[in-house]
Coordinates of C-alpha atoms and ligand atoms in Angstrom, one line a residue:
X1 CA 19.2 35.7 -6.0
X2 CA 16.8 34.6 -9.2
X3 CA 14.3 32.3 -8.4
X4 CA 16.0 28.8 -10.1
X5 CA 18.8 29.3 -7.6
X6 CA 16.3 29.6 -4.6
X7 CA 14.2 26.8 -5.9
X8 CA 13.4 23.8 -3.9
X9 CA 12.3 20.3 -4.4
X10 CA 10.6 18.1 -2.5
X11 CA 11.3 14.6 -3.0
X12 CA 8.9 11.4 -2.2
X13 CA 10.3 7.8 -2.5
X14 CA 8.4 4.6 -2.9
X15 CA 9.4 1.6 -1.4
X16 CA 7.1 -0.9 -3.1
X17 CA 6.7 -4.1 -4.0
X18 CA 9.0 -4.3 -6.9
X19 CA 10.4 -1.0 -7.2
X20 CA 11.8 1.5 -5.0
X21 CA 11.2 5.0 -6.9
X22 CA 11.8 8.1 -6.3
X23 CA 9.6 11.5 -7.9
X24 CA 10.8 15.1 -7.2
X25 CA 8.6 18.0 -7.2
X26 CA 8.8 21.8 -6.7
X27 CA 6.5 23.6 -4.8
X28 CA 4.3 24.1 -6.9
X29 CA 3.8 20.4 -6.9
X30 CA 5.4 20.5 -10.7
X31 CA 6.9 16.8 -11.2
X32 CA 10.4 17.6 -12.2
X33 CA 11.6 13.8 -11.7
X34 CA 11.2 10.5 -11.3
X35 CA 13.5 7.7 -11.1
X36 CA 13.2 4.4 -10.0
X37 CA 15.1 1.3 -9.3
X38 CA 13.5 -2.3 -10.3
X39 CA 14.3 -4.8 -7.7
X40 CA 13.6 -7.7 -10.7
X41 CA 15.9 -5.8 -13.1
X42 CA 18.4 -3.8 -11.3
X43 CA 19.2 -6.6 -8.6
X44 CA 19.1 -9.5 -10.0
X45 CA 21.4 -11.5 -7.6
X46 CA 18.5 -11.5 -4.9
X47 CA 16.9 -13.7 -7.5
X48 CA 13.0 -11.7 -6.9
X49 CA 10.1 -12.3 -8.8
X50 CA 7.9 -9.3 -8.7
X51 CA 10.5 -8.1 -5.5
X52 CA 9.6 -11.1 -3.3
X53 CA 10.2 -14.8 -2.4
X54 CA 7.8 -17.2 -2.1
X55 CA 7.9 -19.8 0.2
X56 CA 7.2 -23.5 -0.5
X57 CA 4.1 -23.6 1.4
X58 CA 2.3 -21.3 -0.8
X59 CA 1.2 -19.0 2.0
X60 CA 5.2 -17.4 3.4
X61 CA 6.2 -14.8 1.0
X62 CA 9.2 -12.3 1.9
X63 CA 11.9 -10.2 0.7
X64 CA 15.3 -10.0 1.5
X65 CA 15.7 -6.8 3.7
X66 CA 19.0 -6.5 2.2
X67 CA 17.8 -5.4 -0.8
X68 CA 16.0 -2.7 -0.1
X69 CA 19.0 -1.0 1.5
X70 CA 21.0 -1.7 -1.5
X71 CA 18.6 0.1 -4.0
X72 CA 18.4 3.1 -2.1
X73 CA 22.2 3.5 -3.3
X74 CA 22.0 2.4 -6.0
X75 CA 18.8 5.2 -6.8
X76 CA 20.8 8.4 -5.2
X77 CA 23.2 7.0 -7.8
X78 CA 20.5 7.0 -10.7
X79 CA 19.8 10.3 -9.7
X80 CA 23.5 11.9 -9.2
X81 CA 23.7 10.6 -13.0
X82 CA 20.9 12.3 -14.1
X83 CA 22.5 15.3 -12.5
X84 CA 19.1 16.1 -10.6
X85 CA 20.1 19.0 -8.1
X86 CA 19.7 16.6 -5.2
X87 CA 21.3 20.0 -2.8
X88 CA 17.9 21.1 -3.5
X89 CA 15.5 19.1 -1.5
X90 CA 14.5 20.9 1.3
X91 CA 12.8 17.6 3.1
X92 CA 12.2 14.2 2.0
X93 CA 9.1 11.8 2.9
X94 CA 8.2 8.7 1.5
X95 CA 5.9 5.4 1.2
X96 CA 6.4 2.0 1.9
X97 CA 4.4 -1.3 1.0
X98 CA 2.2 -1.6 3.9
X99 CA 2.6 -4.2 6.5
X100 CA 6.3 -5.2 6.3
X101 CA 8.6 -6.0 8.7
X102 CA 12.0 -5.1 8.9
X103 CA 14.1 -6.9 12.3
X104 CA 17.2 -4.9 13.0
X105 CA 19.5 -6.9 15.2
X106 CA 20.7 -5.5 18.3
X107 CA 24.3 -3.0 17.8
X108 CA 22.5 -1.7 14.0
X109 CA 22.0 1.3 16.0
X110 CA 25.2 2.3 16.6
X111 CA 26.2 1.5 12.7
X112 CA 23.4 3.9 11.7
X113 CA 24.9 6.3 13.5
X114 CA 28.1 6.2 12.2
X115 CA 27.9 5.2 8.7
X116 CA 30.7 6.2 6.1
X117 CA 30.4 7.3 2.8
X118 CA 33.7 5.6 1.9
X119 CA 31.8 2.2 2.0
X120 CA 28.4 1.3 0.5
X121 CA 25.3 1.2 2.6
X122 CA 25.3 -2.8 2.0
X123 CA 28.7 -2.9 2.8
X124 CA 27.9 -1.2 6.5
X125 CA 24.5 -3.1 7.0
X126 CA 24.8 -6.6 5.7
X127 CA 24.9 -8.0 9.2
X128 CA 22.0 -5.5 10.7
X129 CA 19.6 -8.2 10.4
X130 CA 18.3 -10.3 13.2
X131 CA 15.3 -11.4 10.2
X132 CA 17.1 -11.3 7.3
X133 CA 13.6 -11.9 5.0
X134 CA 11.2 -9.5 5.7
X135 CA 7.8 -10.9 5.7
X136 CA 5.8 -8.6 3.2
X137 CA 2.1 -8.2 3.0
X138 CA 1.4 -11.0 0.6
X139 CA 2.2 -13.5 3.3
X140 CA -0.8 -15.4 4.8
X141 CA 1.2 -17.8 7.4
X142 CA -0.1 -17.0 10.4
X143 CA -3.8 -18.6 10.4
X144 CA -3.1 -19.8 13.7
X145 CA -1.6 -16.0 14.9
X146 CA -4.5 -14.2 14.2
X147 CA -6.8 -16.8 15.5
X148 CA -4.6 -16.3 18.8
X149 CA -4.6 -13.1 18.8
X150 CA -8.3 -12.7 18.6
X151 CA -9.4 -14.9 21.6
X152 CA -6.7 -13.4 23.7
X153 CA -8.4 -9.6 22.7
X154 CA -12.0 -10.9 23.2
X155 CA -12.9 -11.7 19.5
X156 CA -11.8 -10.3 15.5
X157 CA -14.7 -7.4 16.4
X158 CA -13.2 -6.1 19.7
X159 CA -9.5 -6.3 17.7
X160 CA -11.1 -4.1 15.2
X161 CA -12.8 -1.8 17.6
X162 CA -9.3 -1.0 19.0
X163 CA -7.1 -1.1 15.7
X164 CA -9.3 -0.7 13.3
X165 CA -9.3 -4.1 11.8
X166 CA -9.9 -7.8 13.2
X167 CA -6.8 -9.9 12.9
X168 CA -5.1 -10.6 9.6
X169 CA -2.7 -12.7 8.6
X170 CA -0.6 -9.8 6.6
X171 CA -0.9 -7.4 9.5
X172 CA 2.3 -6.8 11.5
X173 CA 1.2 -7.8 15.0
X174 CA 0.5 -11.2 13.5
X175 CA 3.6 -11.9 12.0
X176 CA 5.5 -10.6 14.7
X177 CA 3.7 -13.4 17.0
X178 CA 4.4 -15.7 14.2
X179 CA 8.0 -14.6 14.5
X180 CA 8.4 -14.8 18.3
X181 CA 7.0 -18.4 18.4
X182 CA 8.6 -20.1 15.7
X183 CA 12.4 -17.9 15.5
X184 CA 12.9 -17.3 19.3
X185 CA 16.8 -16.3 18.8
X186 CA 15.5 -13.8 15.7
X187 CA 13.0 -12.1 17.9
X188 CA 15.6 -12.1 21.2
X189 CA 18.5 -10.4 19.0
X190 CA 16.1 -8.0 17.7
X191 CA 16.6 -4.3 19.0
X192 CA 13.7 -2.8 16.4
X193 CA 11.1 -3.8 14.3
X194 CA 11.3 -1.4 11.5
X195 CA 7.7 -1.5 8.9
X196 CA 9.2 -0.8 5.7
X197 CA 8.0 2.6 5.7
X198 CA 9.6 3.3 9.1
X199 CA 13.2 1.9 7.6
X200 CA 13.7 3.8 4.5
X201 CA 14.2 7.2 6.9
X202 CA 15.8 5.4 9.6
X203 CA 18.7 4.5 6.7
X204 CA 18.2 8.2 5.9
X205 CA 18.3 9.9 9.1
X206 CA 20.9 7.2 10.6
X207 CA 18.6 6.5 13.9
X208 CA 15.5 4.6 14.2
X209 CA 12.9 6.7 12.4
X210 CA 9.1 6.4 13.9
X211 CA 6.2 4.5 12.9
X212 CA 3.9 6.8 11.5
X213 CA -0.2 6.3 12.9
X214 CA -1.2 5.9 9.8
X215 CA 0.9 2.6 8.8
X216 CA 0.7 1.8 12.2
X217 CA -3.1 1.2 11.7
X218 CA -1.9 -1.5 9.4
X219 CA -0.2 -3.7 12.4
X220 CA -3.4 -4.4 14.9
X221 CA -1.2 -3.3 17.2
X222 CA -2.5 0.2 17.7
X223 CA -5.0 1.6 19.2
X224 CA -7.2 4.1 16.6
X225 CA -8.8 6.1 18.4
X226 CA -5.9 6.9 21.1
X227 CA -2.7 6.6 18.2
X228 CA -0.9 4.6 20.5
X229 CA 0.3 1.2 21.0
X230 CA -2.7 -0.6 22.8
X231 CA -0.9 -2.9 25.8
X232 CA -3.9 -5.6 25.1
X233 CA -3.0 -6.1 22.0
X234 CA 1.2 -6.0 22.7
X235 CA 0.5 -8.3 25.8
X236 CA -0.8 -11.1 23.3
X237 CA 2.2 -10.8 20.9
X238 CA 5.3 -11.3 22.3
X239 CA 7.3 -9.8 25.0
X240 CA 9.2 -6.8 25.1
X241 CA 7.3 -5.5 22.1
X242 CA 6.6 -1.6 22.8
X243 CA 10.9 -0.9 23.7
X244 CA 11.2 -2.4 20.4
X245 CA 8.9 -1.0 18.0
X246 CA 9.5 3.2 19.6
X247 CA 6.8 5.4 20.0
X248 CA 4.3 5.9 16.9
X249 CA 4.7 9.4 15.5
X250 CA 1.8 12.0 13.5
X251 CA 2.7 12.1 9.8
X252 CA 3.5 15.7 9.1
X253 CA 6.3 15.1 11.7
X254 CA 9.8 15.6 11.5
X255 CA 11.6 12.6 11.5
X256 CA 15.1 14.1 11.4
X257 CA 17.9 15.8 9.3
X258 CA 19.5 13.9 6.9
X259 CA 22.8 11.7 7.6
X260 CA 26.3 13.5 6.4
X261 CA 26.8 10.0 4.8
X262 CA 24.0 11.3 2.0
X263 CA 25.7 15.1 2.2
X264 CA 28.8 13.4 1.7
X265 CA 28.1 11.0 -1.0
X266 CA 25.1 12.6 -3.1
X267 CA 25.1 16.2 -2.7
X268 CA 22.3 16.7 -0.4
X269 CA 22.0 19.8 1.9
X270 CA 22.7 19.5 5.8
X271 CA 19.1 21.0 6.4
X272 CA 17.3 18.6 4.6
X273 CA 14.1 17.3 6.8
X274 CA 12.8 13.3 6.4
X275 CA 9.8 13.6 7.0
X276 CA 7.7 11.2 8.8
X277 CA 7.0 7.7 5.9
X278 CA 3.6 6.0 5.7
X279 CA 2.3 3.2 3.7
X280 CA 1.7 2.9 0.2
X281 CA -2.6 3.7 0.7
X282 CA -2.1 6.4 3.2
X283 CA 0.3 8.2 0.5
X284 CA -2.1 7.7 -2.0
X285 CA -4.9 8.8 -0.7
X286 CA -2.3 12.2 -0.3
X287 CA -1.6 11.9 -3.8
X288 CA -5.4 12.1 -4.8
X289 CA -6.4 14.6 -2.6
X290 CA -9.3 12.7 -1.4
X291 CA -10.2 14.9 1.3
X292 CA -13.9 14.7 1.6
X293 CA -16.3 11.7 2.6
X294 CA -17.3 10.3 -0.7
X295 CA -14.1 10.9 -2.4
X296 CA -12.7 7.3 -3.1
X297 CA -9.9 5.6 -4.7
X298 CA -9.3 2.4 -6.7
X299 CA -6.1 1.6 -7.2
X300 CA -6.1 -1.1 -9.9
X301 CA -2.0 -3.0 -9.1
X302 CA -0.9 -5.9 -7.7
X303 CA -3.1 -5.9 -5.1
X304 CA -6.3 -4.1 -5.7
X305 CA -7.4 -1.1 -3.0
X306 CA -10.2 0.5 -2.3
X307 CA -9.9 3.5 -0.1
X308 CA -11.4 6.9 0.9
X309 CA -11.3 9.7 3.3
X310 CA -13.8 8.8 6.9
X311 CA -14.1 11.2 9.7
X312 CA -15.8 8.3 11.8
X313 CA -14.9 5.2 12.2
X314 CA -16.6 1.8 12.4
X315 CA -14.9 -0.8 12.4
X316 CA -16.1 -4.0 10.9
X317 CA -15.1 -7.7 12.1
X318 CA -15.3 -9.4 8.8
X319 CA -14.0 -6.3 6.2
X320 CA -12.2 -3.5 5.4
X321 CA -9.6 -1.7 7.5
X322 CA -9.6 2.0 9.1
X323 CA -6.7 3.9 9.4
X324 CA -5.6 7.3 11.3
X325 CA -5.8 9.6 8.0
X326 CA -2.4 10.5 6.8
X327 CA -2.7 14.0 6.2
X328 CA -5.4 14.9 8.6
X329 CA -4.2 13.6 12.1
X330 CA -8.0 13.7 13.5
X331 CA -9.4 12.0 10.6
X332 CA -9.3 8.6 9.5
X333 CA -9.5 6.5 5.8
X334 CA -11.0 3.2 4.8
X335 CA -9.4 0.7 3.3
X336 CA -10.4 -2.5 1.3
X337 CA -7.2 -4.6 -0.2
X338 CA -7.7 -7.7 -2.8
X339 CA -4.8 -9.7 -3.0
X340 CA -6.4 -11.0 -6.7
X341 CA -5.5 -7.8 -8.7
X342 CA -3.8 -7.5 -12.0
X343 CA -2.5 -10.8 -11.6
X344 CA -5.4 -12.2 -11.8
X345 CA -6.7 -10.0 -14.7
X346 CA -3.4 -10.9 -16.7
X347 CA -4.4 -14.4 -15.8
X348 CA -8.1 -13.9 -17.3
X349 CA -6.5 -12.4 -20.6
X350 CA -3.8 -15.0 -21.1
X351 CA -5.8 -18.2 -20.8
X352 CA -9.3 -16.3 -22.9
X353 CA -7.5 -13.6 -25.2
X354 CA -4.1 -15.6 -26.2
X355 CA -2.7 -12.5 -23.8
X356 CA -3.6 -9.8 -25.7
X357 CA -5.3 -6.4 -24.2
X358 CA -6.5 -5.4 -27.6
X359 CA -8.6 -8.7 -28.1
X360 CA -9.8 -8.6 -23.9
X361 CA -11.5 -5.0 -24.1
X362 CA -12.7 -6.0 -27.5
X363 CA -14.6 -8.8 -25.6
X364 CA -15.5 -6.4 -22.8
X365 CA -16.6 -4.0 -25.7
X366 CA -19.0 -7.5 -27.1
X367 CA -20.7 -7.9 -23.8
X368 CA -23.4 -6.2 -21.8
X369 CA -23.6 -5.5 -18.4
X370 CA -24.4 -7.8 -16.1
X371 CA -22.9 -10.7 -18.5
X372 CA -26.2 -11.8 -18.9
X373 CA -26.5 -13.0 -15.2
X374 CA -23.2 -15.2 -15.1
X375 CA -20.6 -14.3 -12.0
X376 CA -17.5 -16.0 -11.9
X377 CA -14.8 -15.5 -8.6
X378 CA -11.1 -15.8 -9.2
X379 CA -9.4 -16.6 -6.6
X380 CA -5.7 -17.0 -7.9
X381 CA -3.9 -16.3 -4.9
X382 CA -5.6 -16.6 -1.7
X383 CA -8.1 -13.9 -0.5
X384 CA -8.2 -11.5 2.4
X385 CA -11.3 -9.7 1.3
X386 CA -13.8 -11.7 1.8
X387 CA -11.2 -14.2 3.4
X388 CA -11.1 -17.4 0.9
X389 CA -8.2 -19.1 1.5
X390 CA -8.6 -22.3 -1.0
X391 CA -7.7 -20.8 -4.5
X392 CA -9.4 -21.7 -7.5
X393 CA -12.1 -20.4 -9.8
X394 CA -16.1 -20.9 -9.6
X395 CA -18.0 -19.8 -12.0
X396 CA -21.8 -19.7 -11.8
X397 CA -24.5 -19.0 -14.5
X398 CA -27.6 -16.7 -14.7
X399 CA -30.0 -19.3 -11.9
X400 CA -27.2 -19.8 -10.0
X401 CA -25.8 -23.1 -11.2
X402 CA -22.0 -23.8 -10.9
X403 CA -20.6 -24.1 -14.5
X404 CA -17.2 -25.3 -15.6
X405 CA -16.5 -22.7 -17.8
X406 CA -17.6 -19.3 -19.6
X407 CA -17.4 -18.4 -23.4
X408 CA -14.0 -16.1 -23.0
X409 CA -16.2 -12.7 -24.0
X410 CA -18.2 -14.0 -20.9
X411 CA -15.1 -14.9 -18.7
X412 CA -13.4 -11.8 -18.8
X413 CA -16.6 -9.6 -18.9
X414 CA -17.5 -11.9 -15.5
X415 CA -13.4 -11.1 -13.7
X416 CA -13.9 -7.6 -14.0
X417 CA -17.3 -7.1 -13.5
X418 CA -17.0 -9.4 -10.4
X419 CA -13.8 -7.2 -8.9
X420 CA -15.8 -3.7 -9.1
X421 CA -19.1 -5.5 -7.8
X422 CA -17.2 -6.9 -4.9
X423 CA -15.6 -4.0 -4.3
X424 CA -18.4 -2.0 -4.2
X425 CA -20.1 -4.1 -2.3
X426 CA -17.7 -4.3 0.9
X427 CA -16.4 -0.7 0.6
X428 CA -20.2 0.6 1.4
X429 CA -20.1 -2.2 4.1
X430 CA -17.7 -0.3 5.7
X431 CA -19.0 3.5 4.9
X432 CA -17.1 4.0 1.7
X433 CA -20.4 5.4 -0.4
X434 CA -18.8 7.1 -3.7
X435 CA -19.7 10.5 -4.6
X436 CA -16.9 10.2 -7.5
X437 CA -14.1 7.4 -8.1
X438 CA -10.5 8.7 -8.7
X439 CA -8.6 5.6 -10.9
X440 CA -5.2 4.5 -10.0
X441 CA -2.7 1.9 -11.2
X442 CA -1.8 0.1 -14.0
X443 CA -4.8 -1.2 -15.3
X444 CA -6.3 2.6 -14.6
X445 CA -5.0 3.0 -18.0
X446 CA -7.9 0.9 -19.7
X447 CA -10.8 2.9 -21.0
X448 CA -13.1 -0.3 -21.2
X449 CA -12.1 -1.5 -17.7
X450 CA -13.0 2.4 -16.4
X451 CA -16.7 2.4 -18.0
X452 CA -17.0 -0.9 -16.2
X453 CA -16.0 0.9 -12.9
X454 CA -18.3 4.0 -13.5
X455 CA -21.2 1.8 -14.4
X456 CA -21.2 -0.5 -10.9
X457 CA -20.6 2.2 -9.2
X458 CA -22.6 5.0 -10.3
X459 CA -20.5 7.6 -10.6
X460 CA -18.3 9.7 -13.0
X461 CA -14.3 8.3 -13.0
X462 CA -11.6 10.5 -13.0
X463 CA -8.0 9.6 -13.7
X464 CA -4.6 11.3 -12.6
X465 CA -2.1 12.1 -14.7
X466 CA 0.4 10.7 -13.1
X467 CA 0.1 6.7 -12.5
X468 CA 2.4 6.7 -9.2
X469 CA 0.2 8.0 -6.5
X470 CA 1.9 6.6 -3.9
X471 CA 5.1 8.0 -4.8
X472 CA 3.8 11.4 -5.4
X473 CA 1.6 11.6 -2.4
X474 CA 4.7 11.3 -0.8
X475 CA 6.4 14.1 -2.4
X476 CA 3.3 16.3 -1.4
X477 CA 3.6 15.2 2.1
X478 CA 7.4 16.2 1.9
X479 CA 5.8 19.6 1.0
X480 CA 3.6 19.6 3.7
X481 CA 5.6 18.3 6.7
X482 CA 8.1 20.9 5.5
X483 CA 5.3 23.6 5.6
X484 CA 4.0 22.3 9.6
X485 CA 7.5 22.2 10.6
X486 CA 8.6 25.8 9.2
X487 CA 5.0 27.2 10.8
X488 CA 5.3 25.2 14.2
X489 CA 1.8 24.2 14.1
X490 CA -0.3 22.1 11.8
X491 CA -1.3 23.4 8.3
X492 CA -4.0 21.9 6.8
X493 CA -3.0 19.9 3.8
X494 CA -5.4 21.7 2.0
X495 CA -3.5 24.6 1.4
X496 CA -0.5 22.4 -0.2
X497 CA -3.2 21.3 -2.9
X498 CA -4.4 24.7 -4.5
X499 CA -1.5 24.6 -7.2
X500 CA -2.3 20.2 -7.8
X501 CA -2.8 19.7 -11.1
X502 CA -6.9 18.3 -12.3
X503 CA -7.7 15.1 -12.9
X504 CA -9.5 14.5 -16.1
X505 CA -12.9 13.1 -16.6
X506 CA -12.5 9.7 -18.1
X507 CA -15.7 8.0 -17.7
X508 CA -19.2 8.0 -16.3
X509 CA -21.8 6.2 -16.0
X510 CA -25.0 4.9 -17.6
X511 CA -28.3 5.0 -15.5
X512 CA -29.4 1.9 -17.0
X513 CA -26.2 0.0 -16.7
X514 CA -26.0 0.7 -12.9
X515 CA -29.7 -0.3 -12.6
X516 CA -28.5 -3.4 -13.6
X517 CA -25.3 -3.8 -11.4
X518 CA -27.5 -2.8 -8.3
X519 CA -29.8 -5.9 -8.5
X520 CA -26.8 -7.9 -9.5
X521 CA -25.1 -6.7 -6.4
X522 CA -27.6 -9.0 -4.3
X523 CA -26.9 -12.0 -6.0
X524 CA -23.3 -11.5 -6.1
X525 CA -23.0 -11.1 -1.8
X526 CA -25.8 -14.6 -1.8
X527 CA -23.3 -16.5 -4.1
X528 CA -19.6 -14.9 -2.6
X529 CA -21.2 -16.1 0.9
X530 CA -21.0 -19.6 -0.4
X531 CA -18.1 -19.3 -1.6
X532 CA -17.0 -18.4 2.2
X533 CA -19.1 -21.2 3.5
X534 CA -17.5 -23.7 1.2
X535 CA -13.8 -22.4 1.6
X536 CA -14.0 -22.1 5.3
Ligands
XUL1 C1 -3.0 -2.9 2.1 C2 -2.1 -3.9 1.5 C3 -1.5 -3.6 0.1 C4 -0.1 -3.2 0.3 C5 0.5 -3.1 -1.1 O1 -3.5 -3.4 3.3 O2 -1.8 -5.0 2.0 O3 -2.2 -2.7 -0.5 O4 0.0 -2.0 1.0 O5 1.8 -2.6 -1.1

């Protein structure tokens, strides 16, 4: 047999916020293909902006459940057209946006089971639902949840010394309280709350796929240190809880074979393996083989993350999140999310550069760092890290004093300087010290916006080639799950990497620049404190 007929392909999918994407490698880790479906674009009817809903109140934002099941049809069928040998993929794992709920209604089991490919997945599922919008990881509605849930576990450090983070509003456990109290009939008729990472397999395997521990660290529901649901925290949420969310499941699992309806309908091979999904930062941090302490990631999106590998974790009451490490089951990773990302940076260069990249990094290019003492905080939507709920922007000059405004070279010098100094700042709070900064994300793409980064952080920035971490992480983990589950044992994930591609050197830093960004940092943690004080 030559080798292109006994050639297989691993295939990772991303269930994001706005996309759901697919990227196929061999295994050599060679990307072969990617394909993706825009929820926006290709689905208009559900009427998303940026793949969600948001609610009147300014705090409830969700997205119709519906959707997602709908796109992953409608992407098999992107990728039949593009005649990608989809008999090929030996397993599949994936990523999902981290935190989402999906609430499938009591008898969905039994349709999973036994779907047909003579009707669409839509078709089969549309009354699955007992939550029909999924509350997604941009909703902050449930203030009075966490708050809750904290007394009832003994305070937000003793929920963080069992999950790994104190109570947040996005986090699962909270919005499942939230759900209980306010949608009684929703949460009765529910027989499983899916994340979305645990429902993209469950679709493909037709059964209820696990929650992996690593997405599961995302729910303060689970306990770290044990990878199990911890019955303090379930006793506080609602009742029930543990029958329906299954047991939480290692990473590099198995999940199952894939469904006859995908053999049927797309060409895919009986043996297939879906593997085990995790969340968006846990695939990531797969994707960019951070593997050592010291190796962090910023991932400059929507949301902005901070994350890196941790073999101990301490858990911190007022920042940052630890997770079970995706690829290294005794390990963990710390996480810090910003909910002000590239919004909030397109925000900047629309209202002081008439919307124009070219003419915002020539401004960054104008200035020098430090901006000449002036700090400015932009808080567009409302903040998890530090928690600053009132949105708005304060800008403050080189003694401190509140200002209206900034020259625009000094206003968008002062929004990125002031995301990498804050970043830096709560990431080592929480033992993220960098030894070297891998860049992710859209804005990852901006040489001026990278010198930035190497300069506050003191270290050399390197870039992947490939934009999509997430999305290939997964791919790699299809590789390795594949690999464990052929061996029967564990393999480190290590040995999956020797064949990844480099990542190239785009920027480091300048002694004198970071001398400057370290005595800023003081100033900035005095003034963001206020800020708390005031917003709280
Ligand atoms: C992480 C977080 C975001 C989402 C984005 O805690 O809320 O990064 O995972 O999809």
């Amino acid at each position: 047999m030559s080798n292109k007929k006994r050639a297989k392909y691993f295939l990772g999918l991303d269930s994001s916020t706005q996309s759901l994407k697919a990227t196929i490698i061999d295994s050599h880790l060679k990307v072969v293909n990617e394909c993706s479906v825009n929820f926006d674009s290709d689905l208009p009817k559900y009427k998303t902006t940026g793949g969600v809903h948001r609610g009147k109140d300014g705090l409830t934002v969700t997205a119709p459940a519906i959707m997602w099941v709908e796109a992953l049809d409608l992407l098999f069928q992107k990728l039949r057209k593009q005649k990608v040998p989809l008999g090929k993929v030996a397993a599949i794992a994936g990523s999902g946006q981290q935190h989402g709920s999906v609430w499938l209604k009591k008898g969905t089991l039994k349709i999973l089971k036994s779907l047909t490919p003579s009707r669409t997945l839509k078709e089969q599922l549309k009354n699955g639902f007992s939550v029909e919008d999924s509350p997604i990881w941009m909703d902050s509605s449930t203030t009075k949840q966490c708050a809750q849930r904290e007394k009832a576990m003994g305070g937000p450090q003793a929920v963080a010394d069992i999950t790994g983070s104190r109570a947040y509003e996005r986090f699962t456990g909270n919005q499942i309280a939230k759900i209980y109290q306010k949608n009684r009939i929703g949460y009765n008729l529910t027989e499983r709350i899916a994340l979305v990472s645990s429902f993209i397999p469950t679709l493909l395997i037709g059964d209820y796929a696990p929650i992996d521990v690593s997405d599961g660290s995302g729910m303060n529901l689970m306990d770290i240190r044990s990878r199990k649901w911890s019955k303090k925290a379930l006793d506080c949420t609602a009742p029930g809880l543990s029958t329906k969310l299954g047991k939480p499941e290692l990473s590099h699992k198995v999940a199952g074979k894939i469904h006859l309806y995908f053999v049927e309908k797309y060409g895919f091979n009986t043996d297939c393996l879906i593997i085990v999904f995790s969340g968006d930062n846990p695939n990531s941090l797969a994707g960019l083989h951070l593997q050592r302490p010291g190796d962090i990631a910023v991932s400059l999106g929507t949301s902005d993350t901070v994350f890196g590998f941790l073999s101990k974790p301490v858990p911190s009451a007022s920042e940052g999140h630890i997770f079970v490490n995706p690829v290294d089951p005794k390990a963990y990773m710390a996480l810090v999310c910003y909910k002000n990302g590239s919004l909030t940076r397109e925000y900047v260069r629309n209202g002081s550069a008439s919307g124009s990249w070219e003419k915002f990094n020539s401004y960054l290019r104008q200035g020098k760092a430090g901006n000449d003492g002036n700090i400015g905080f932009y808080v567009k939507e409302p903040e998890i890290t530090p928690p600053i709920l009132t949105t708005g922007i304060s800008r403050y000059d080189s003694i401190g004093r509140r200002v209206k405004s900034f020259p625009p070279a000094t206003e968008v010098r002062a929004v990125i300087e002031g995301q990498f100094l804050s970043m830096r700042l709560h990431g080592e709070n929480i033992g993220l010290k960098a030894r070297n900064i891998l860049a992710t994300g859209g804005a990852s793409a901006n040489k001026e916006i990278l010198k930035i980064m190497a300069n506050v952080f003191g270290v050399p920035v390197y870039i992947a080639k490939q934009t999509s971490s997430a999305s290939l992480g997964a791919a790699y983990r299809a590789l390795h799950g594949w690999i464990c589950s052929r061996s029967g044992k564990f393999v480190p994930y290590a040995r999956i990497l020797s064949s990844a591609p480099p990542f190239k050197k785009a920027a480091v830093p300048d002694k004198k620049a970071f001398a400057v960004y370290t005595s800023m940092l003081k100033k900035y943690a005095v003034l963001e404190n206020k800020m708390m004080v005031q917003s709280a």
